[in-house]
Amino acid sequence: MIFGNCLFIQRQRLFYLHGLRSWARAFAMQQKFKDKIIIKVKAGTGGAGCSSFGREKFVPFGPADGGNGGDGGSVYIATKSGTFNNLSHLMGHYKASAGTSGKGGNRHGSIGSSLILYVPPGTTVKEIQNLNEEEEQNSTYSVQWVQRPGNERLPIQALEGPSFEEEAERQAQELFHCKSPPANAYPIEYNMMDDDGKPRILCRGGIGGFGNVHFLSEKNRSPKFATKGMKGQSKVFELELKTLCDIGLVGLPNAGKSTLLNSLTRATSDIGEYEFTTLQPHLGTVRLVSDNHVPVSFSLADIPGLIEGASDGRGLGFEFLRHIERAKLLCLVIDISPKAKIPCTEAFQQLWKELKEYNPKLLERVSIVIANKADISAEKQLEKLKDVVSRNGQSITVIPVSAARREGMDTLLRCMADLYTKMKIV
Ligand SMILES: Nc1nc2c(ncn2[C@@H]2O[C@H](COP(=O)(O)OP(=O)(O)OP(=O)(O)O)[C@@H](O)[C@H]2O)c(=O)[nH]1
Ligand SMILES: [Mg+2]
C-alpha cells in the first residue's frame, strides 16, 4: 500500500515535470525569433554641479571651486552582422547610467557610461513616443536647482552657459563621432539596411550641471549656486527587422518551399503536411561555380506561406510580406500535383494578385516560377501553368522540379545563379 502510494506520488511528479518542460519548450520557441519589438530607452541624467569654496590653513574664505557634474550616458544603436539574426536578444527597457556630481577643489563629476544596442543589419528604428515631452507638459515650470543659499530655485534664463543643443552636439561628437541629428528636432527614424556598423544615437544623456566656478563674473565674485544636471532623453522605439536575402521563395502554404530550401542548401527548415508549418523566415546559402568558373554565392529565404487576402492582413499578412520587400529576386513556388488544394493556375494568379496589391514593384522582381511536386504525374498542369505565366507578358521561366526527390535542382540553381549575376552586373 505504502509502495503503491509512493508510485502514485512519483507519477504525479513526473507529470508535473513533463508539463513544466513542455511549457518551457513552448516558451523557448516563442522566444526564438522576434522580428518586431518595442523598447523603452532612457539616457542617464547629468550629475549636479557643486557649489563650494576653498578652505585652507590661513585662507578661511577661499575662492569658488565647485566642479561641474558629469554628463549622463547616452544610448546608441548599431548593426552587427553575424552575431544576431533576429531581435529576440533585446529586452524591453534600457537605461544608461547617470553622471556623478561635481566636487569641491574643482573636481568634475565623471561621465555616465553609455550603452550601445546591437541589432542585425536590416533593422528599421522608429521613435513612437517621447516621454520627456510629456513630462515637460505635466510640470508647471522649468527651473534649475540652486544649491545655496537654502536650496532656492532660479529660472534657467538667469544663468549663463552654452545652449543645450551646442552641448549635446559636442558630447555626441566627442564621445562617438557619430551621425547625430539635432536634439529633439524631429522623431528619430533610421533605416539600417546597409549600415556600416557606426553607432547612431537613440537617446542623449543629460548634460551635467555647472559648478559655482562657472558663474564667476566681475559682478559676482562669490556665486553661491550651482545647477542641477539635465534629465536624459527618454523615448519609446519600435524596431522591426526585414529579412535580408538575395532570393526569396514565395508560395501558398504546403507548396514545398521549406523542402526546396533544404534540398538546395544546408538549411534545416521544418517540413510538414499541414499548412503554416513555417512561421518565421529561414535562410540558407547557395555556393556554386558558374560555367565561366566564377564562384557565385547567394542567400535563399523560405518565407511563411501566403494566403488570399494577405495584402489586407489575412493569415500572417504583412508579417510575411515585409520579409520579401528586401529580396532582390523572387521565385514563386507552386504545387502542380493533381492533389493540390488549389489548382496551379489559380495559385499563380492568387500570388500575383497579392504581390501586386501589396507593392506592384515586387512583380518586377519575380523571375522564376518553380513548378514543384512534378514527380506526381503533372504534365497537364505544367502546360496550363506555362500558358498562364506566359500570358502575363513578362519573361518568367517556369522550371519543373521535385524538391522531395531533389530532381531538377541543377537546372534551377543554374537559372538562379545566371539571373543573380546578371542583376548584380546591371
Ligand atoms: N510528392 C512531393 N511532395 C513534396 C515535394 N515537396 C514537398 N512535398 C511535401 O509537401 C508537404 C509540404 O512541404 P513543406 O516544404 O512543408 O511546404 P511549405 O511550402 O514550406 O509549407 P508551409 O511552411 O506551411 O508554408 C510536405 O509533406 C512535403 O513532404 C515534392 O517535390 N514532391
Ligand atoms: Mg515551410
Tab-separated table of C-alpha atoms and ligand atoms in Angstrom:
chain	number	residue	atom	x	y	z
A	1	MET	CA	0.000	0.000	0.000
A	2	ILE	CA	2.761	2.358	1.055
A	3	PHE	CA	4.735	1.315	-2.015
A	4	GLY	CA	1.638	1.972	-4.178
A	5	ASN	CA	1.279	5.480	-2.733
A	6	CYS	CA	4.924	6.276	-3.425
A	7	LEU	CA	4.487	5.151	-7.022
A	8	PHE	CA	1.462	7.379	-7.359
A	9	ILE	CA	3.344	10.397	-5.975
A	10	GLN	CA	6.296	9.690	-8.272
A	11	ARG	CA	3.986	9.550	-11.276
A	12	GLN	CA	2.305	12.808	-10.255
A	13	ARG	CA	5.717	14.445	-10.000
A	14	LEU	CA	6.678	13.096	-13.414
A	15	PHE	CA	3.509	14.544	-14.931
A	16	TYR	CA	4.235	17.827	-13.246
A	17	LEU	CA	7.823	17.863	-14.548
A	18	HIS	CA	6.678	16.894	-18.022
A	19	GLY	CA	4.157	19.749	-18.008
A	20	LEU	CA	6.830	22.193	-16.889
A	21	ARG	CA	9.262	21.016	-19.517
A	22	SER	CA	6.776	21.315	-22.376
A	23	TRP	CA	5.757	24.747	-21.128
A	24	ALA	CA	9.427	25.804	-21.014
A	25	ARG	CA	9.959	24.462	-24.537
A	26	ALA	CA	6.915	26.339	-25.822
A	27	PHE	CA	8.220	29.481	-24.117
A	28	ALA	CA	11.686	28.985	-25.629
A	29	MET	CA	10.142	28.525	-29.086
A	30	GLN	CA	8.224	31.739	-28.604
A	31	GLN	CA	11.434	33.497	-27.593
A	32	LYS	CA	13.312	32.067	-30.514
A	33	PHE	CA	12.506	34.545	-33.230
A	34	LYS	CA	11.391	38.135	-32.908
A	35	ASP	CA	11.299	40.453	-35.877
A	36	LYS	CA	9.409	43.283	-34.198
A	37	ILE	CA	9.904	44.701	-30.727
A	38	ILE	CA	9.062	47.832	-28.759
A	39	ILE	CA	11.754	49.100	-26.393
A	40	LYS	CA	11.818	51.899	-23.857
A	41	VAL	CA	15.153	53.697	-23.706
A	42	LYS	CA	16.348	56.168	-21.100
A	43	ALA	CA	19.604	58.077	-21.180
A	44	GLY	CA	21.405	58.957	-17.943
A	45	THR	CA	20.768	62.180	-16.051
A	46	GLY	CA	23.618	64.657	-15.799
A	47	GLY	CA	25.323	64.960	-12.410
A	48	ALA	CA	24.695	68.103	-10.331
A	49	GLY	CA	27.256	70.905	-10.256
A	50	CYS	CA	28.879	71.655	-6.929
A	51	SER	CA	28.808	74.900	-5.002
A	52	SER	CA	31.872	75.102	-2.802
A	53	PHE	CA	34.645	77.478	-1.684
A	54	GLY	CA	38.308	76.785	-0.989
A	55	ARG	CA	39.243	76.326	2.639
A	56	GLU	CA	42.911	76.168	3.609
A	57	LYS	CA	45.053	76.966	6.574
A	58	PHE	CA	45.128	80.753	6.928
A	59	VAL	CA	42.656	81.085	3.995
A	60	PRO	CA	39.245	80.941	5.688
A	61	PHE	CA	37.352	82.402	2.709
A	62	GLY	CA	38.940	80.946	-0.422
A	63	PRO	CA	37.682	81.311	-3.999
A	64	ALA	CA	34.795	79.369	-5.563
A	65	ASP	CA	35.970	75.863	-6.536
A	66	GLY	CA	32.830	73.783	-7.221
A	67	GLY	CA	33.294	71.393	-10.176
A	68	ASN	CA	30.747	70.582	-12.894
A	69	GLY	CA	28.614	67.449	-12.829
A	70	GLY	CA	29.426	64.699	-15.312
A	71	ASP	CA	27.237	64.214	-18.393
A	72	GLY	CA	24.768	61.315	-18.299
A	73	GLY	CA	25.468	58.331	-20.541
A	74	SER	CA	23.710	58.171	-23.910
A	75	VAL	CA	22.111	55.203	-25.651
A	76	TYR	CA	23.176	54.291	-29.189
A	77	ILE	CA	22.187	51.642	-31.695
A	78	ALA	CA	24.462	49.917	-34.207
A	79	THR	CA	24.303	46.994	-36.592
A	80	LYS	CA	26.430	43.901	-36.094
A	81	SER	CA	26.329	41.170	-38.689
A	82	GLY	CA	26.993	37.523	-37.971
A	83	THR	CA	26.070	37.599	-34.269
A	84	PHE	CA	22.297	38.022	-34.304
A	85	ASN	CA	19.758	37.116	-36.948
A	86	ASN	CA	16.710	38.490	-35.162
A	87	LEU	CA	15.715	40.817	-32.314
A	88	SER	CA	14.997	38.213	-29.595
A	89	HIS	CA	18.139	39.150	-27.635
A	90	LEU	CA	16.752	42.623	-26.874
A	91	MET	CA	14.919	43.444	-23.651
A	92	GLY	CA	12.053	45.845	-23.104
A	93	HIS	CA	13.954	48.532	-21.166
A	94	TYR	CA	17.403	50.077	-21.442
A	95	LYS	CA	18.903	52.743	-19.228
A	96	ALA	CA	22.312	54.366	-19.426
A	97	SER	CA	23.968	55.400	-16.157
A	98	ALA	CA	23.854	58.911	-14.734
A	99	GLY	CA	26.818	61.247	-14.461
A	100	THR	CA	28.194	61.833	-10.969
A	101	SER	CA	28.083	65.169	-9.159
A	102	GLY	CA	30.918	67.668	-9.175
A	103	LYS	CA	33.011	68.153	-6.016
A	104	GLY	CA	34.946	70.868	-4.259
A	105	GLY	CA	38.545	71.607	-5.264
A	106	ASN	CA	37.477	71.987	-8.948
A	107	ARG	CA	36.836	68.265	-9.330
A	108	HIS	CA	34.357	67.482	-12.107
A	109	GLY	CA	31.984	64.532	-11.865
A	110	SER	CA	32.575	61.511	-14.071
A	111	ILE	CA	30.603	60.855	-17.236
A	112	GLY	CA	27.930	58.112	-17.051
A	113	SER	CA	28.739	55.096	-19.186
A	114	SER	CA	26.888	54.889	-22.477
A	115	LEU	CA	25.090	51.880	-23.924
A	116	ILE	CA	25.166	50.515	-27.444
A	117	LEU	CA	22.388	48.181	-28.557
A	118	TYR	CA	23.416	45.806	-31.337
A	119	VAL	CA	20.919	44.713	-33.949
A	120	PRO	CA	21.242	42.724	-37.180
A	121	PRO	CA	21.542	44.668	-40.457
A	122	GLY	CA	18.130	45.270	-41.985
A	123	THR	CA	16.556	46.693	-38.832
A	124	THR	CA	14.419	49.798	-39.015
A	125	VAL	CA	14.080	52.055	-35.968
A	126	LYS	CA	11.122	54.325	-35.398
A	127	GLU	CA	10.536	56.659	-32.468
A	128	ILE	CA	6.934	56.290	-31.366
A	129	GLN	CA	6.846	58.265	-28.120
A	130	ASN	CA	8.917	60.993	-26.485
A	131	LEU	CA	8.447	60.640	-22.743
A	132	ASN	CA	10.367	63.851	-21.947
A	133	GLU	CA	7.879	65.985	-23.827
A	134	GLU	CA	5.025	64.515	-21.807
A	135	GLU	CA	6.928	65.158	-18.589
A	136	GLU	CA	7.574	68.780	-19.590
A	137	GLN	CA	3.917	69.306	-20.347
A	138	ASN	CA	2.972	67.932	-16.959
A	139	SER	CA	5.491	70.043	-14.993
A	140	THR	CA	4.278	73.537	-14.100
A	141	TYR	CA	7.555	75.422	-14.516
A	142	SER	CA	11.071	74.723	-15.694
A	143	VAL	CA	13.738	75.764	-13.196
A	144	GLN	CA	17.240	74.857	-12.311
A	145	TRP	CA	18.255	73.946	-8.857
A	146	VAL	CA	20.341	76.287	-6.774
A	147	GLN	CA	22.334	74.722	-4.010
A	148	ARG	CA	22.965	77.709	-1.857
A	149	PRO	CA	21.603	79.504	-0.017
A	150	GLY	CA	18.872	77.185	1.235
A	151	ASN	CA	18.021	75.269	-1.995
A	152	GLU	CA	16.429	78.271	-3.669
A	153	ARG	CA	15.107	77.921	-7.214
A	154	LEU	CA	16.201	80.163	-10.089
A	155	PRO	CA	14.826	80.372	-13.656
A	156	ILE	CA	17.122	78.954	-16.373
A	157	GLN	CA	17.318	82.289	-18.200
A	158	ALA	CA	19.096	83.850	-15.236
A	159	LEU	CA	22.095	81.546	-15.623
A	160	GLU	CA	24.703	81.927	-18.328
A	161	GLY	CA	26.216	78.999	-20.248
A	162	PRO	CA	26.189	77.117	-23.556
A	163	SER	CA	22.826	76.147	-25.006
A	164	PHE	CA	21.529	72.583	-24.726
A	165	GLU	CA	21.913	71.981	-28.495
A	166	GLU	CA	25.557	73.117	-28.530
A	167	GLU	CA	26.449	70.941	-25.571
A	168	ALA	CA	24.585	67.889	-26.898
A	169	GLU	CA	26.316	68.154	-30.274
A	170	ARG	CA	29.722	68.447	-28.607
A	171	GLN	CA	29.010	65.441	-26.435
A	172	ALA	CA	27.986	63.201	-29.347
A	173	GLN	CA	30.945	64.308	-31.475
A	174	GLU	CA	33.474	63.812	-28.724
A	175	LEU	CA	32.207	60.506	-27.443
A	176	PHE	CA	31.421	58.502	-30.535
A	177	HIS	CA	31.980	60.670	-33.623
A	178	CYS	CA	28.555	59.527	-34.746
A	179	LYS	CA	25.940	60.931	-37.044
A	180	SER	CA	23.721	62.961	-34.780
A	181	PRO	CA	20.503	64.730	-35.591
A	182	PRO	CA	19.848	67.918	-33.598
A	183	ALA	CA	18.321	67.090	-30.232
A	184	ASN	CA	14.529	66.789	-30.245
A	185	ALA	CA	14.365	68.359	-33.706
A	186	TYR	CA	12.304	65.520	-35.195
A	187	PRO	CA	11.294	61.978	-34.228
A	188	ILE	CA	14.084	59.531	-34.991
A	189	GLU	CA	13.632	57.186	-37.940
A	190	TYR	CA	16.563	55.051	-39.066
A	191	ASN	CA	16.656	52.579	-41.891
A	192	MET	CA	19.673	50.452	-41.007
A	193	MET	CA	19.665	48.371	-44.164
A	194	ASP	CA	23.243	48.773	-45.347
A	195	ASP	CA	24.742	50.336	-42.245
A	196	ASP	CA	28.481	50.240	-41.743
A	197	GLY	CA	28.247	49.449	-38.020
A	198	LYS	CA	28.643	53.054	-36.871
A	199	PRO	CA	26.553	53.818	-33.785
A	200	ARG	CA	23.567	56.085	-34.219
A	201	ILE	CA	22.040	57.964	-31.337
A	202	LEU	CA	18.760	56.893	-29.735
A	203	CYS	CA	18.682	58.997	-26.548
A	204	ARG	CA	21.117	61.690	-25.442
A	205	GLY	CA	22.392	61.770	-21.907
A	206	GLY	CA	21.572	64.855	-19.838
A	207	ILE	CA	24.310	67.472	-19.625
A	208	GLY	CA	25.965	67.786	-16.238
A	209	GLY	CA	25.124	70.815	-14.105
A	210	PHE	CA	27.580	73.705	-13.756
A	211	GLY	CA	29.602	74.192	-10.591
A	212	ASN	CA	29.718	77.621	-8.993
A	213	VAL	CA	33.074	78.384	-10.700
A	214	HIS	CA	31.133	78.598	-13.979
A	215	PHE	CA	29.173	81.565	-12.640
A	216	LEU	CA	32.181	83.640	-11.531
A	217	SER	CA	31.945	87.083	-13.086
A	218	GLU	CA	33.199	90.584	-12.421
A	219	LYS	CA	29.924	91.419	-10.758
A	220	ASN	CA	29.613	88.254	-8.713
A	221	ARG	CA	32.958	87.191	-7.169
A	222	SER	CA	31.441	84.535	-4.918
A	223	PRO	CA	28.472	82.815	-6.609
A	224	LYS	CA	26.730	80.639	-4.080
A	225	PHE	CA	24.853	78.484	-6.510
A	226	ALA	CA	25.319	75.610	-8.915
A	227	THR	CA	22.944	73.982	-11.365
A	228	LYS	CA	21.385	70.583	-11.435
A	229	GLY	CA	22.195	68.183	-14.282
A	230	MET	CA	19.707	67.901	-17.125
A	231	LYS	CA	17.469	64.875	-17.496
A	232	GLY	CA	18.476	62.346	-20.123
A	233	GLN	CA	16.148	61.808	-23.060
A	234	SER	CA	13.601	59.069	-22.606
A	235	LYS	CA	11.859	57.597	-25.621
A	236	VAL	CA	9.969	54.576	-26.875
A	237	PHE	CA	11.116	52.951	-30.126
A	238	GLU	CA	9.723	50.347	-32.420
A	239	LEU	CA	12.364	48.129	-34.022
A	240	GLU	CA	11.495	45.992	-36.988
A	241	LEU	CA	13.663	43.545	-38.872
A	242	LYS	CA	13.251	42.966	-42.564
A	243	THR	CA	14.991	39.762	-43.623
A	244	LEU	CA	17.999	40.354	-45.770
A	245	CYS	CA	18.200	37.825	-48.600
A	246	ASP	CA	19.083	37.703	-52.276
A	247	ILE	CA	16.342	35.379	-53.470
A	248	GLY	CA	13.008	34.835	-51.702
A	249	LEU	CA	10.842	31.728	-52.128
A	250	VAL	CA	7.190	32.796	-52.181
A	251	GLY	CA	4.243	30.418	-52.337
A	252	LEU	CA	0.971	29.258	-50.854
A	253	PRO	CA	1.147	27.075	-47.725
A	254	ASN	CA	2.235	23.473	-48.400
A	255	ALA	CA	3.724	24.300	-51.823
A	256	GLY	CA	7.042	22.779	-50.718
A	257	LYS	CA	9.114	25.928	-50.054
A	258	SER	CA	10.846	24.510	-46.999
A	259	THR	CA	11.564	21.191	-48.737
A	260	LEU	CA	13.070	23.151	-51.612
A	261	LEU	CA	15.245	25.294	-49.330
A	262	ASN	CA	16.519	22.190	-47.536
A	263	SER	CA	17.282	20.487	-50.863
A	264	LEU	CA	19.129	23.468	-52.298
A	265	THR	CA	21.082	24.463	-49.190
A	266	ARG	CA	22.190	23.058	-45.847
A	267	ALA	CA	19.275	24.757	-44.067
A	268	THR	CA	17.005	22.672	-41.839
A	269	SER	CA	13.629	24.336	-42.156
A	270	ASP	CA	10.682	22.323	-40.717
A	271	ILE	CA	8.629	20.360	-43.235
A	272	GLY	CA	5.047	19.245	-42.585
A	273	GLU	CA	1.995	18.040	-44.438
A	274	TYR	CA	-0.103	20.687	-42.730
A	275	GLU	CA	-0.342	24.386	-43.659
A	276	PHE	CA	1.730	27.079	-41.945
A	277	THR	CA	4.496	24.723	-40.851
A	278	THR	CA	6.839	27.652	-41.323
A	279	LEU	CA	6.014	30.670	-39.160
A	280	GLN	CA	9.280	32.579	-39.461
A	281	PRO	CA	11.748	33.092	-42.306
A	282	HIS	CA	14.619	30.622	-42.710
A	283	LEU	CA	17.785	31.429	-44.555
A	284	GLY	CA	20.181	29.244	-46.485
A	285	THR	CA	23.212	29.992	-48.631
A	286	VAL	CA	23.946	28.587	-52.066
A	287	ARG	CA	27.549	28.398	-53.235
A	288	LEU	CA	28.251	27.478	-56.851
A	289	VAL	CA	30.895	27.735	-59.522
A	290	SER	CA	29.421	29.212	-62.711
A	291	ASP	CA	30.102	27.969	-66.263
A	292	ASN	CA	32.869	30.614	-66.532
A	293	HIS	CA	34.498	29.161	-63.371
A	294	VAL	CA	33.483	32.167	-61.327
A	295	PRO	CA	32.271	31.405	-57.783
A	296	VAL	CA	28.714	32.604	-57.163
A	297	SER	CA	27.106	32.768	-53.743
A	298	PHE	CA	23.649	33.989	-52.803
A	299	SER	CA	21.224	33.626	-49.907
A	300	LEU	CA	17.820	31.981	-50.227
A	301	ALA	CA	14.921	32.626	-47.849
A	302	ASP	CA	11.986	30.341	-47.137
A	303	ILE	CA	9.172	32.641	-46.129
A	304	PRO	CA	5.895	31.668	-44.381
A	305	GLY	CA	3.026	30.707	-46.694
A	306	LEU	CA	0.939	33.418	-48.309
A	307	ILE	CA	-2.856	33.120	-48.467
A	308	GLU	CA	-5.533	35.041	-50.317
A	309	GLY	CA	-6.093	38.416	-48.672
A	310	ALA	CA	-2.573	38.604	-47.180
A	311	SER	CA	-2.182	42.130	-48.556
A	312	ASP	CA	-5.180	43.097	-46.346
A	313	GLY	CA	-3.546	41.457	-43.325
A	314	ARG	CA	-5.109	37.944	-43.537
A	315	GLY	CA	-3.113	34.914	-42.373
A	316	LEU	CA	0.338	36.118	-41.498
A	317	GLY	CA	-0.413	39.091	-43.784
A	318	PHE	CA	2.094	41.892	-43.513
A	319	GLU	CA	4.158	39.823	-41.106
A	320	PHE	CA	5.074	37.743	-44.103
A	321	LEU	CA	5.048	40.343	-46.857
A	322	ARG	CA	7.525	42.687	-45.209
A	323	HIS	CA	10.187	39.960	-45.406
A	324	ILE	CA	10.066	39.789	-49.184
A	325	GLU	CA	10.329	43.545	-49.591
A	326	ARG	CA	14.109	43.307	-49.341
A	327	ALA	CA	14.686	40.236	-51.534
A	328	LYS	CA	16.440	41.135	-54.764
A	329	LEU	CA	14.762	38.360	-56.755
A	330	LEU	CA	11.587	36.402	-56.081
A	331	CYS	CA	10.751	32.824	-57.055
A	332	LEU	CA	7.124	31.732	-56.932
A	333	VAL	CA	6.815	28.136	-55.709
A	334	ILE	CA	3.683	26.387	-56.988
A	335	ASP	CA	2.378	22.914	-56.220
A	336	ILE	CA	1.473	21.403	-59.621
A	337	SER	CA	0.413	17.972	-58.349
A	338	PRO	CA	-3.197	16.977	-59.139
A	339	LYS	CA	-3.736	16.576	-55.375
A	340	ALA	CA	-3.035	20.256	-54.696
A	341	LYS	CA	-5.747	22.040	-52.696
A	342	ILE	CA	-5.755	24.966	-55.127
A	343	PRO	CA	-5.133	24.296	-58.877
A	344	CYS	CA	-1.736	25.576	-60.016
A	345	THR	CA	-3.104	28.232	-62.404
A	346	GLU	CA	-5.295	29.687	-59.652
A	347	ALA	CA	-2.403	29.536	-57.197
A	348	PHE	CA	-0.224	31.558	-59.595
A	349	GLN	CA	-2.939	34.158	-60.116
A	350	GLN	CA	-3.543	34.427	-56.363
A	351	LEU	CA	0.149	35.006	-55.634
A	352	TRP	CA	0.392	37.532	-58.459
A	353	LYS	CA	-2.639	39.450	-57.176
A	354	GLU	CA	-1.449	39.561	-53.566
A	355	LEU	CA	2.022	40.800	-54.522
A	356	LYS	CA	0.524	43.415	-56.833
A	357	GLU	CA	-1.837	44.712	-54.157
A	358	TYR	CA	0.908	44.899	-51.543
A	359	ASN	CA	3.511	46.561	-53.750
A	360	PRO	CA	3.378	46.463	-57.585
A	361	LYS	CA	7.164	46.915	-57.733
A	362	LEU	CA	7.584	43.417	-56.262
A	363	LEU	CA	6.269	41.911	-59.521
A	364	GLU	CA	9.328	43.217	-61.391
A	365	ARG	CA	11.481	41.001	-59.180
A	366	VAL	CA	9.591	37.788	-59.998
A	367	SER	CA	11.847	35.930	-62.422
A	368	ILE	CA	11.269	32.196	-61.901
A	369	VAL	CA	8.171	30.108	-61.312
A	370	ILE	CA	9.143	26.821	-59.658
A	371	ALA	CA	6.623	24.121	-60.544
A	372	ASN	CA	7.128	21.803	-57.572
A	373	LYS	CA	5.942	18.216	-56.970
A	374	ALA	CA	6.462	17.390	-60.657
A	375	ASP	CA	7.101	13.777	-59.586
A	376	ILE	CA	3.342	13.217	-59.205
A	377	SER	CA	2.060	12.853	-62.835
A	378	ALA	CA	1.509	16.551	-63.523
A	379	GLU	CA	2.269	17.144	-67.227
A	380	LYS	CA	-1.143	18.681	-67.941
A	381	GLN	CA	-0.911	21.065	-65.000
A	382	LEU	CA	2.567	22.104	-66.078
A	383	GLU	CA	1.348	23.028	-69.570
A	384	LYS	CA	-1.547	25.022	-68.124
A	385	LEU	CA	0.775	26.834	-65.733
A	386	LYS	CA	3.229	27.726	-68.511
A	387	ASP	CA	0.306	29.073	-70.513
A	388	VAL	CA	-0.934	31.326	-67.686
A	389	VAL	CA	2.571	32.571	-66.866
A	390	SER	CA	3.333	33.471	-70.490
A	391	ARG	CA	0.059	35.437	-70.671
A	392	ASN	CA	1.420	37.810	-68.021
A	393	GLY	CA	3.748	39.136	-70.684
A	394	GLN	CA	6.953	39.043	-68.648
A	395	SER	CA	9.986	36.890	-69.278
A	396	ILE	CA	9.457	34.445	-66.438
A	397	THR	CA	10.988	30.969	-66.659
A	398	VAL	CA	8.903	28.024	-65.464
A	399	ILE	CA	11.067	25.210	-64.107
A	400	PRO	CA	9.526	21.848	-63.117
A	401	VAL	CA	11.235	20.260	-60.097
A	402	SER	CA	10.664	17.716	-57.371
A	403	ALA	CA	12.068	19.149	-54.165
A	404	ALA	CA	11.388	15.944	-52.222
A	405	ARG	CA	13.319	13.786	-54.700
A	406	ARG	CA	15.885	16.504	-55.443
A	407	GLU	CA	15.110	16.343	-59.173
A	408	GLY	CA	15.626	19.398	-61.370
A	409	MET	CA	17.804	21.095	-58.738
A	410	ASP	CA	20.769	21.636	-61.085
A	411	THR	CA	18.707	23.425	-63.741
A	412	LEU	CA	17.056	25.562	-61.061
A	413	LEU	CA	20.364	26.512	-59.429
A	414	ARG	CA	21.973	27.438	-62.774
A	415	CYS	CA	18.983	29.608	-63.656
A	416	MET	CA	19.036	31.331	-60.250
A	417	ALA	CA	22.800	31.919	-60.455
A	418	ASP	CA	22.532	33.354	-64.009
A	419	LEU	CA	19.766	35.760	-63.075
A	420	TYR	CA	21.522	36.778	-59.863
A	421	THR	CA	24.853	37.541	-61.582
A	422	LYS	CA	23.098	39.447	-64.389
A	423	MET	CA	21.187	41.507	-61.847
A	424	LYS	CA	24.418	42.293	-59.958
A	425	ILE	CA	26.133	43.467	-63.155
A	426	VAL	CA	23.179	45.706	-64.083
B	1	LIG	N1	5.499	14.428	-53.698
B	1	LIG	C1	6.140	15.511	-53.328
B	1	LIG	N2	5.888	16.044	-52.132
B	1	LIG	C2	6.544	17.164	-51.766
B	1	LIG	C3	7.503	17.782	-52.606
B	1	LIG	N3	7.991	18.870	-51.992
B	1	LIG	C4	7.367	18.940	-50.798
B	1	LIG	N4	6.500	17.924	-50.651
B	1	LIG	C5	5.631	17.649	-49.494
B	1	LIG	O1	4.723	18.736	-49.345
B	1	LIG	C6	4.449	18.946	-47.964
B	1	LIG	C7	4.672	20.394	-47.610
B	1	LIG	O2	6.033	20.701	-47.707
B	1	LIG	P1	6.688	21.992	-46.986
B	1	LIG	O3	8.071	22.076	-47.510
B	1	LIG	O4	6.499	21.935	-45.529
B	1	LIG	O5	5.788	23.129	-47.592
B	1	LIG	P2	5.824	24.696	-47.286
B	1	LIG	O6	5.538	25.414	-48.555
B	1	LIG	O7	7.112	25.038	-46.613
B	1	LIG	O8	4.600	24.836	-46.302
B	1	LIG	P3	4.326	25.993	-45.207
B	1	LIG	O9	5.558	26.097	-44.351
B	1	LIG	O10	3.172	25.502	-44.449
B	1	LIG	O11	4.043	27.255	-45.967
B	1	LIG	C8	5.359	18.008	-47.190
B	1	LIG	O12	4.597	16.887	-46.803
B	1	LIG	C9	6.406	17.606	-48.200
B	1	LIG	O13	6.900	16.305	-47.966
B	1	LIG	C10	7.762	17.147	-53.895
B	1	LIG	O14	8.579	17.590	-54.689
B	1	LIG	N5	7.046	16.040	-54.178
B	2	MG	MG	7.507	25.734	-44.792
